[in-house]
PDB file of C-alpha atoms in Angstrom:
ATOM      1  CA  VAL A 157      30.627   8.072  32.081  1.00  0.00           C
ATOM      2  CA  SER A 158      28.813  11.588  31.680  1.00  0.00           C
ATOM      3  CA  LYS A 159      25.788  12.706  33.017  1.00  0.00           C
ATOM      4  CA  ALA A 160      24.873  13.079  29.140  1.00  0.00           C
ATOM      5  CA  PHE A 161      25.489   9.820  28.561  1.00  0.00           C
ATOM      6  CA  SER A 162      23.997   8.292  31.425  1.00  0.00           C
ATOM      7  CA  LYS A 163      20.336  10.278  30.622  1.00  0.00           C
ATOM      8  CA  LEU A 164      20.890   9.037  26.997  1.00  0.00           C
ATOM      9  CA  ARG A 165      17.928   6.315  26.000  1.00  0.00           C
ATOM     10  CA  VAL A 166      17.668   4.015  22.623  1.00  0.00           C
ATOM     11  CA  LYS A 167      14.363   3.312  22.070  1.00  0.00           C
ATOM     12  CA  ASN A 168      14.271  -0.432  20.833  1.00  0.00           C
ATOM     13  CA  SER A 169      10.439  -0.403  19.462  1.00  0.00           C
ATOM     14  CA  VAL A 170       8.058   1.576  17.219  1.00  0.00           C
ATOM     15  CA  LYS A 171       4.256   0.759  16.659  1.00  0.00           C
ATOM     16  CA  ILE A 172       4.022   0.960  12.991  1.00  0.00           C
ATOM     17  CA  ASN A 173       0.050   0.825  11.918  1.00  0.00           C
ATOM     18  CA  THR A 174      -1.004   0.282   8.398  1.00  0.00           C
ATOM     19  CA  GLY A 175      -3.907   0.587   6.556  1.00  0.00           C
ATOM     20  CA  ILE A 176      -5.007  -0.997   3.131  1.00  0.00           C
ATOM     21  CA  SER A 177      -7.616  -0.993   0.780  1.00  0.00           C
ATOM     22  CA  ILE A 178      -8.950  -0.824  -2.878  1.00  0.00           C
ATOM     23  CA  LYS A 179      -9.909   1.937  -4.310  1.00  0.00           C
ATOM     24  CA  GLY A 180     -11.048   1.045  -8.061  1.00  0.00           C
ATOM     25  CA  ASN A 181      -7.397  -0.726  -9.421  1.00  0.00           C
ATOM     26  CA  LEU A 182      -5.078   0.985  -7.051  1.00  0.00           C
ATOM     27  CA  LEU A 183      -4.037  -0.169  -3.410  1.00  0.00           C
ATOM     28  CA  ASP A 184      -4.490   2.712  -0.837  1.00  0.00           C
ATOM     29  CA  VAL A 185      -2.001   2.708   1.333  1.00  0.00           C
ATOM     30  CA  SER A 186      -1.505   4.481   4.579  1.00  0.00           C
ATOM     31  CA  TRP A 187       0.780   4.204   7.554  1.00  0.00           C
ATOM     32  CA  ASP A 188       1.437   6.249  10.417  1.00  0.00           C
ATOM     33  CA  VAL A 189       4.475   5.290  13.484  1.00  0.00           C
ATOM     34  CA  GLU A 190       3.109   6.392  16.788  1.00  0.00           C
ATOM     35  CA  GLY A 191       4.715   8.901  18.264  1.00  0.00           C
ATOM     36  CA  MET A 192       6.658  10.399  15.094  1.00  0.00           C
ATOM     37  CA  LYS A 193       5.508  13.329  12.157  1.00  0.00           C
ATOM     38  CA  ASN A 194       5.926  11.836   9.180  1.00  0.00           C
ATOM     39  CA  GLU A 195       8.471  14.750   8.544  1.00  0.00           C
ATOM     40  CA  GLU A 196      10.469  12.377  11.077  1.00  0.00           C
ATOM     41  CA  VAL A 197       9.543   8.632   9.917  1.00  0.00           C
ATOM     42  CA  MET A 198      11.604  10.246   6.820  1.00  0.00           C
ATOM     43  CA  GLU A 199      14.165  11.635   8.636  1.00  0.00           C
ATOM     44  CA  VAL A 200      14.412   7.926  10.196  1.00  0.00           C
ATOM     45  CA  LEU A 201      14.563   6.487   6.776  1.00  0.00           C
ATOM     46  CA  GLU A 202      17.114   8.847   5.371  1.00  0.00           C
ATOM     47  CA  SER A 203      19.151   7.577   8.114  1.00  0.00           C
ATOM     48  CA  TYR A 204      18.411   4.061   7.103  1.00  0.00           C
ATOM     49  CA  LYS A 205      19.937   4.582   3.431  1.00  0.00           C
ATOM     50  CA  LYS A 206      22.411   6.168   4.785  1.00  0.00           C
ATOM     51  CA  GLN A 207      23.202   2.393   6.773  1.00  0.00           C
ATOM     52  CA  LYS A 208      23.405   3.857   9.840  1.00  0.00           C
ATOM     53  CA  LYS A 209      22.248   1.389  12.993  1.00  0.00           C
ATOM     54  CA  TYR A 210      20.803   4.658  15.030  1.00  0.00           C
ATOM     55  CA  HIS A 211      18.784   7.901  14.510  1.00  0.00           C
ATOM     56  CA  ARG A 212      18.595  10.627  17.096  1.00  0.00           C
ATOM     57  CA  LEU A 213      15.028  11.426  17.256  1.00  0.00           C
ATOM     58  CA  ARG A 214      13.515  15.256  17.936  1.00  0.00           C
ATOM     59  CA  ASN A 215      12.829  13.972  21.266  1.00  0.00           C
ATOM     60  CA  GLY A 216      16.615  13.495  21.844  1.00  0.00           C
ATOM     61  CA  GLU A 217      16.099   9.336  22.005  1.00  0.00           C
ATOM     62  CA  LEU A 218      18.194   7.263  20.279  1.00  0.00           C
ATOM     63  CA  LEU A 219      15.610   4.956  17.971  1.00  0.00           C
ATOM     64  CA  ASN A 220      18.256   1.033  17.195  1.00  0.00           C
ATOM     65  CA  ILE A 221      16.631   1.270  13.389  1.00  0.00           C
ATOM     66  CA  TYR A 222      17.097  -2.339  13.287  1.00  0.00           C
ATOM     67  CA  GLU A 223      15.352  -3.414  16.135  1.00  0.00           C
ATOM     68  CA  SER A 224      12.595  -1.014  15.942  1.00  0.00           C
ATOM     69  CA  GLY A 225      11.020  -2.710  12.744  1.00  0.00           C
ATOM     70  CA  MET A 226      11.808   0.981  11.265  1.00  0.00           C
ATOM     71  CA  ASP A 227      14.292  -1.226   8.493  1.00  0.00           C
ATOM     72  CA  VAL A 228      11.297  -3.451   7.216  1.00  0.00           C
ATOM     73  CA  LEU A 229       9.351   0.099   6.899  1.00  0.00           C
ATOM     74  CA  ALA A 230      12.159   1.845   4.761  1.00  0.00           C
ATOM     75  CA  LEU A 231      12.141  -1.415   2.559  1.00  0.00           C
ATOM     76  CA  MET A 232       8.773  -1.470   2.080  1.00  0.00           C
ATOM     77  CA  MET A 233       8.860   2.197   0.527  1.00  0.00           C
ATOM     78  CA  GLU A 234      11.875   1.103  -1.354  1.00  0.00           C
ATOM     79  CA  ASP A 235      10.104  -1.728  -3.094  1.00  0.00           C
ATOM     80  CA  MET A 236       7.222   0.368  -3.909  1.00  0.00           C
ATOM     81  CA  ASN A 237       9.295   3.231  -5.427  1.00  0.00           C
ATOM     82  CA  LEU A 238       7.344   5.383  -3.638  1.00  0.00           C
ATOM     83  CA  SER A 239       8.159   9.252  -3.523  1.00  0.00           C
ATOM     84  CA  LYS A 240       9.563  11.468  -0.802  1.00  0.00           C
ATOM     85  CA  THR A 241       5.528  13.877  -1.144  1.00  0.00           C
ATOM     86  CA  GLN A 242       3.883  10.039  -1.000  1.00  0.00           C
ATOM     87  CA  LEU A 243       6.495   9.535   2.146  1.00  0.00           C
ATOM     88  CA  LYS A 244       5.598  12.868   3.487  1.00  0.00           C
ATOM     89  CA  GLU A 245       2.080  12.319   3.546  1.00  0.00           C
ATOM     90  CA  GLY A 246       2.006   8.561   4.976  1.00  0.00           C
ATOM     91  CA  MET A 247      -0.040   7.307   2.299  1.00  0.00           C
ATOM     92  CA  ALA A 248       0.241   6.464  -1.441  1.00  0.00           C
ATOM     93  CA  GLU A 249      -2.434   4.734  -4.333  1.00  0.00           C
ATOM     94  CA  ILE A 250      -0.179   1.782  -5.723  1.00  0.00           C
ATOM     95  CA  PRO A 251      -0.798  -0.970  -8.409  1.00  0.00           C
ATOM     96  CA  VAL A 252      -3.081  -3.757  -7.004  1.00  0.00           C
ATOM     97  CA  TYR A 253      -0.634  -6.552  -8.515  1.00  0.00           C
ATOM     98  CA  ARG A 254       1.715  -5.258  -5.248  1.00  0.00           C
ATOM     99  CA  ALA A 255      -1.257  -6.357  -3.215  1.00  0.00           C
ATOM    100  CA  LEU A 256       0.493 -10.110  -2.713  1.00  0.00           C
ATOM    101  CA  TYR A 257       3.774  -8.081  -1.772  1.00  0.00           C
ATOM    102  CA  LEU A 258       2.053  -6.080   0.782  1.00  0.00           C
ATOM    103  CA  ASP A 259       0.367  -8.817   2.858  1.00  0.00           C
ATOM    104  CA  THR A 260       3.525 -10.831   2.660  1.00  0.00           C
ATOM    105  CA  VAL A 261       4.917  -8.204   4.813  1.00  0.00           C
ATOM    106  CA  MET A 262       2.285  -7.454   6.725  1.00  0.00           C
ATOM    107  CA  ARG A 263       2.106 -11.294   7.706  1.00  0.00           C
ATOM    108  CA  GLU A 264       5.731 -12.096   8.427  1.00  0.00           C
ATOM    109  CA  ASN A 265       6.228  -8.473  10.268  1.00  0.00           C
ATOM    110  CA  ALA A 266       3.046  -8.986  12.581  1.00  0.00           C
ATOM    111  CA  ASN A 267       4.812  -8.246  15.561  1.00  0.00           C
ATOM    112  CA  ILE A 268       6.349  -5.086  14.104  1.00  0.00           C
ATOM    113  CA  ILE A 269       3.487  -3.669  11.294  1.00  0.00           C
ATOM    114  CA  GLN A 270      -0.138  -3.562  12.728  1.00  0.00           C
ATOM    115  CA  ALA A 271      -2.051  -3.877   9.017  1.00  0.00           C
ATOM    116  CA  GLN A 272      -5.652  -3.260   9.046  1.00  0.00           C
ATOM    117  CA  ARG A 273      -7.018  -4.872   5.835  1.00  0.00           C
ATOM    118  CA  ASP A 274     -10.362  -3.780   4.306  1.00  0.00           C
ATOM    119  CA  ALA A 275     -12.647  -6.676   3.151  1.00  0.00           C
ATOM    120  CA  SER A 276     -11.940  -5.929  -0.568  1.00  0.00           C
ATOM    121  CA  PHE A 277      -8.274  -6.510   0.155  1.00  0.00           C
ATOM    122  CA  CYS A 278      -8.776  -9.698   1.937  1.00  0.00           C
ATOM    123  CA  SER A 279     -11.253 -10.408  -0.426  1.00  0.00           C
ATOM    124  CA  LEU A 280      -8.474 -10.211  -3.045  1.00  0.00           C
ATOM    125  CA  ILE A 281      -5.959 -11.657  -0.975  1.00  0.00           C
ATOM    126  CA  LYS A 282      -8.159 -14.699  -0.812  1.00  0.00           C
ATOM    127  CA  ASP A 283      -9.326 -14.982  -4.955  1.00  0.00           C
ATOM    128  CA  PHE A 284      -5.305 -15.239  -5.263  1.00  0.00           C
ATOM    129  CA  GLU A 285      -4.835 -18.272  -2.961  1.00  0.00           C
ATOM    130  CA  GLU A 286      -7.936 -19.846  -4.267  1.00  0.00           C
ATOM    131  CA  ILE A 287      -6.804 -19.398  -7.616  1.00  0.00           C
ATOM    132  CA  LYS A 288      -3.766 -21.310  -7.675  1.00  0.00           C
ATOM    133  CA  ASN A 289      -5.700 -24.840  -7.457  1.00  0.00           C
ATOM    134  CA  ARG A 290      -7.911 -23.329 -10.301  1.00  0.00           C
ATOM    135  CA  GLN A 291      -7.983 -25.509 -13.480  1.00  0.00           C
ATOM    136  CA  TYR A 292      -8.298 -24.159 -17.061  1.00  0.00           C
ATOM    137  CA  ASP A 293      -9.468 -26.403 -19.978  1.00  0.00           C
ATOM    138  CA  ILE A 294      -7.626 -25.878 -23.636  1.00  0.00           C
ATOM    139  CA  SER A 295     -10.691 -25.407 -26.047  1.00  0.00           C
ATOM    140  CA  ASP A 296     -11.057 -28.415 -28.559  1.00  0.00           C
ATOM    141  CA  ASN A 297     -10.741 -26.232 -31.042  1.00  0.00           C
ATOM    142  CA  VAL A 298      -6.965 -25.903 -30.262  1.00  0.00           C
ATOM    143  CA  MET A 299      -5.515 -29.023 -32.413  1.00  0.00           C
ATOM    144  CA  ALA A 300      -1.754 -29.130 -31.101  1.00  0.00           C
ATOM    145  CA  GLU A 301       0.039 -30.804 -28.903  1.00  0.00           C
ATOM    146  CA  LEU A 302       0.808 -28.388 -25.602  1.00  0.00           C
ATOM    147  CA  ARG A 303       4.276 -28.877 -24.040  1.00  0.00           C
ATOM    148  CA  HIS A 304       4.191 -28.613 -20.390  1.00  0.00           C
ATOM    149  CA  TYR A 305       5.351 -25.294 -20.026  1.00  0.00           C
ATOM    150  CA  GLN A 306       2.863 -24.026 -23.018  1.00  0.00           C
ATOM    151  CA  HIS A 307      -0.064 -25.567 -20.562  1.00  0.00           C
ATOM    152  CA  GLU A 308       1.396 -23.339 -17.493  1.00  0.00           C
ATOM    153  CA  GLY A 309       1.679 -20.171 -19.466  1.00  0.00           C
ATOM    154  CA  PHE A 310      -1.799 -20.951 -20.989  1.00  0.00           C
ATOM    155  CA  LYS A 311      -2.651 -20.955 -16.518  1.00  0.00           C
ATOM    156  CA  TRP A 312      -0.813 -17.878 -16.139  1.00  0.00           C
ATOM    157  CA  LEU A 313      -2.504 -15.935 -18.685  1.00  0.00           C
ATOM    158  CA  ASN A 314      -6.197 -17.062 -17.739  1.00  0.00           C
ATOM    159  CA  ILE A 315      -5.076 -15.713 -13.895  1.00  0.00           C
ATOM    160  CA  LEU A 316      -4.118 -12.729 -14.991  1.00  0.00           C
ATOM    161  CA  SER A 317      -7.397 -12.223 -16.803  1.00  0.00           C
ATOM    162  CA  ASP A 318      -9.516 -13.659 -13.793  1.00  0.00           C
ATOM    163  CA  MET A 319      -7.532 -11.128 -11.514  1.00  0.00           C
ATOM    164  CA  ASN A 320      -8.261  -7.796 -14.078  1.00  0.00           C
ATOM    165  CA  PHE A 321      -4.243  -7.629 -14.614  1.00  0.00           C
ATOM    166  CA  GLY A 322      -2.825  -7.225 -17.985  1.00  0.00           C
ATOM    167  CA  GLY A 323       0.405  -9.405 -18.980  1.00  0.00           C
ATOM    168  CA  ILE A 324       2.420 -10.555 -22.348  1.00  0.00           C
ATOM    169  CA  LEU A 325       3.741 -14.286 -22.539  1.00  0.00           C
ATOM    170  CA  ALA A 326       6.094 -14.472 -25.171  1.00  0.00           C
ATOM    171  CA  ASP A 327       7.668 -17.429 -26.500  1.00  0.00           C
ATOM    172  CA  ASP A 328      10.750 -17.261 -28.730  1.00  0.00           C
ATOM    173  CA  MET A 329      10.528 -20.350 -29.630  1.00  0.00           C
ATOM    174  CA  GLY A 330       9.667 -19.548 -33.330  1.00  0.00           C
TER     175      GLY A 330
END
């Protein structure tokens, strides 16, 4: 083994910090990978897109993309369709309907990503959890026998309204 090879170090973990807050009708999401500038994070994400297992960091270390958790960050960024500008800035504003997705990713990867959620975000997630069991009564003015799926559609539209989301329920049954 050469001296250069014996000095080669493989980094198997990085510390990813994420902040999530609600501002208006948008989620304000920021992220930071400790020890890396945003430009270098973008380079690692490009290596991930090219399906490389390792990326040579600017300090000479090799980063194991899949062991380090950078693959989770890459998937999250892809799923949210973030632009290169947003990646370079290390922050983005995304629609609030992505809150459940982000919360799920953060919970499933708590060993990789340190998430700082503000009170409004936590409250929104709590509302999502509680709303699942909420009952909605159909007005007595409706003079029809609704099928099960129509009840579900009615509940779904009410949930969207309660969460200040928009939506369309289409029924092509005539």
